[in-house]
Short mmCIF file of C-alpha atoms in Angstrom, two decimals:
data_model
loop_
_atom_site.label_atom_id
_atom_site.label_comp_id
_atom_site.label_asym_id
_atom_site.label_seq_id
_atom_site.Cartn_x
_atom_site.Cartn_y
_atom_site.Cartn_z
CA UNK F 67 36.42 44.35 -19.74
CA UNK F 68 39.20 45.84 -21.32
CA UNK F 69 38.89 49.52 -22.00
CA UNK F 70 38.93 52.97 -19.89
CA UNK F 71 37.24 52.52 -16.92
CA UNK F 72 34.32 55.30 -16.77
CA UNK F 73 33.95 57.37 -13.40
CA UNK F 74 31.86 60.06 -14.39
CA UNK F 75 30.17 61.36 -17.42
CA UNK F 76 33.39 63.32 -18.38
CA UNK F 77 36.00 61.48 -17.01
CA UNK F 78 37.14 57.91 -17.48
CA UNK F 79 40.52 56.36 -16.83
CA UNK F 80 42.37 54.87 -20.15
CA UNK F 81 43.40 50.65 -19.70
CA UNK F 82 46.76 52.08 -19.53
CA UNK F 83 46.78 53.85 -16.50
CA UNK F 84 45.64 50.80 -14.16
CA UNK F 85 47.96 48.49 -13.08
CA UNK F 86 46.85 44.65 -11.87
CA UNK F 87 48.51 42.28 -9.78
CA UNK F 88 47.24 39.01 -9.26
CA UNK F 89 47.82 36.92 -6.22
CA UNK F 90 46.36 33.91 -4.59
CA UNK F 91 43.81 34.45 -1.80
CA UNK F 92 43.64 33.83 1.59
CA UNK F 93 41.28 31.90 3.36
CA UNK F 94 39.18 28.86 2.41
CA UNK F 95 39.10 27.64 -1.11
CA UNK F 96 39.06 23.98 -1.44
CA UNK F 97 40.59 22.38 -4.30
CA UNK F 98 41.13 25.47 -6.34
CA UNK F 99 42.70 27.08 -3.46
CA UNK F 100 46.34 27.09 -4.64
CA UNK F 101 46.14 27.17 -8.01
CA UNK F 102 43.82 29.89 -8.97
CA UNK F 103 45.40 33.69 -8.60
CA UNK F 104 42.11 34.98 -7.47
CA UNK F 105 42.96 37.97 -5.47
CA UNK F 106 43.22 40.96 -7.68
CA UNK F 107 44.75 44.67 -6.79
CA UNK F 108 44.36 47.28 -9.26
CA UNK F 109 46.48 50.37 -8.81
CA UNK F 110 46.18 53.47 -9.96
CA UNK F 111 48.65 56.30 -9.97
CA UNK F 112 46.70 59.54 -9.17
CA UNK F 113 49.82 61.70 -8.89
CA UNK F 114 50.92 60.78 -12.11
CA UNK F 115 47.92 60.59 -14.14
CA UNK F 116 46.74 63.39 -16.79
CA UNK F 117 43.42 61.90 -17.00
CA UNK F 118 42.18 64.39 -14.31
CA UNK F 119 42.16 68.03 -14.44
CA UNK F 120 44.50 69.72 -12.53
CA UNK F 121 41.82 70.93 -10.31
CA UNK F 122 40.28 67.39 -9.85
CA UNK F 123 43.49 66.20 -9.12
CA UNK F 124 44.40 68.25 -6.52
CA UNK F 125 41.20 67.56 -4.87
CA UNK F 126 41.24 64.00 -5.50
CA UNK F 127 44.85 63.88 -4.10
CA UNK F 128 43.76 66.15 -0.87
CA UNK F 129 40.72 63.66 -0.11
CA UNK F 130 42.30 60.75 -0.33
CA UNK F 131 45.63 61.64 1.10
CA UNK F 132 45.43 58.93 3.96
CA UNK F 133 44.89 56.11 1.16
CA UNK F 134 47.58 56.80 -1.19
CA UNK F 135 50.96 55.11 -1.42
CA UNK F 136 53.38 57.56 -3.34
CA UNK F 137 50.82 59.00 -4.86
CA UNK F 138 48.91 55.44 -5.79
CA UNK F 139 45.86 54.40 -5.05
CA UNK F 140 45.47 50.66 -4.69
CA UNK F 141 42.14 48.52 -4.25
CA UNK F 142 42.55 44.89 -3.55
CA UNK F 143 39.38 42.30 -4.20
CA UNK F 144 39.29 38.70 -2.74
CA UNK F 145 35.58 38.47 -1.98
CA UNK F 146 34.98 35.89 -5.01
CA UNK F 147 36.57 32.86 -6.51
CA UNK F 148 36.50 33.86 -9.79
CA UNK F 149 39.46 36.35 -10.72
CA UNK F 150 37.22 38.03 -13.38
CA UNK F 151 34.55 38.87 -10.60
CA UNK F 152 37.20 40.13 -8.35
CA UNK F 153 38.77 42.27 -11.21
CA UNK F 154 35.02 43.92 -11.67
CA UNK F 155 34.49 44.35 -7.97
CA UNK F 156 37.66 46.06 -8.05
CA UNK F 157 36.96 48.71 -10.64
CA UNK F 158 33.68 49.12 -9.58
CA UNK F 159 35.45 50.18 -5.63
CA UNK F 160 37.90 52.35 -7.78
CA UNK F 161 35.51 53.92 -9.74
CA UNK F 162 33.46 54.75 -6.69
CA UNK F 163 36.21 56.18 -4.56
CA UNK F 164 37.29 58.34 -7.40
CA UNK F 165 33.93 59.41 -8.21
CA UNK F 166 33.59 60.44 -4.43
CA UNK F 167 37.00 62.12 -4.58
CA UNK F 168 36.44 64.13 -7.62
CA UNK F 169 32.73 65.22 -6.44
CA UNK F 170 32.15 69.18 -6.18
CA UNK F 171 32.76 70.23 -2.25
CA UNK F 172 29.09 70.63 -0.79
CA UNK F 173 27.30 74.18 -0.86
CA UNK F 174 28.40 76.31 1.70
CA UNK F 175 25.10 76.48 4.41
CA UNK F 176 23.21 80.04 4.26
CA UNK F 177 22.52 80.61 8.12
CA UNK F 178 19.09 81.09 9.00
CA UNK F 179 16.55 82.25 11.62
CA UNK F 180 13.73 80.38 13.00
CA UNK F 181 10.20 82.26 11.72
CA UNK F 182 8.43 84.59 14.30
CA UNK F 183 5.33 81.98 13.96
CA UNK F 184 7.86 79.16 14.86
CA UNK F 185 9.24 80.51 18.06
CA UNK F 186 6.11 81.53 18.94
CA UNK F 187 4.27 78.07 18.36
CA UNK F 188 7.62 76.81 20.24
CA UNK F 189 7.24 78.71 23.30
CA UNK F 190 3.56 78.09 23.63
CA UNK F 191 4.51 74.13 23.45
CA UNK F 192 6.72 74.99 26.40
CA UNK F 193 3.97 76.86 28.69
CA UNK F 194 1.51 74.44 27.88
CA UNK F 195 3.95 71.43 28.96
CA UNK F 196 4.88 73.42 32.08
CA UNK F 197 1.23 74.21 32.91
CA UNK F 198 0.33 70.41 32.81
CA UNK F 199 3.41 69.53 34.79
CA UNK F 200 2.25 72.30 37.58
CA UNK F 201 -1.46 70.95 37.57
CA UNK F 202 -0.12 67.43 38.04
CA UNK F 203 2.59 69.03 41.06
CA UNK F 204 0.13 70.62 43.50
CA UNK F 205 -2.53 67.67 44.65
CA UNK F 206 -1.07 64.89 46.82
#
C-alpha cells in the first residue's frame, strides 16, 4: 500500500507525512491475540502539512478542531484481525475525513416565496377540511 494517499482529485497526502503506530488490539483474538500487533493508529499532522493549500488547510483545521491534538489527527483501526486490513481501513477513514474537511462550504440558501397558486391551494384545502369537520359537528 505504500505511496501517497489519494484524498480527492487534486489532493493527495505523501507517504512521508503519514505516521503509523502498531499495537495489540484489545478484545478476543484467540491464540493470535498476544502476538500480532493488528491495531493500527494512523496520524497525520494537519497543522504542519504542505500538501493542502492555505485555504483548504484553514478550512480543515477549523472543521476538525475538536478531533485534533496539537494539529495532528489520529485514526485508530482495530476491527480486523489482520494488520494490513486495519491499515487499509485507517487510510480509507483518514481519506474520508479529510475529504469532508476540505469540501467547499455548501451554497447559500436563496430565500423564496410560495407561489400564489400554492398559497391558494393551501387555503382551499384548509377550507375544505374545516367544512368537513363542521358538517360532522352539528348532528347528534
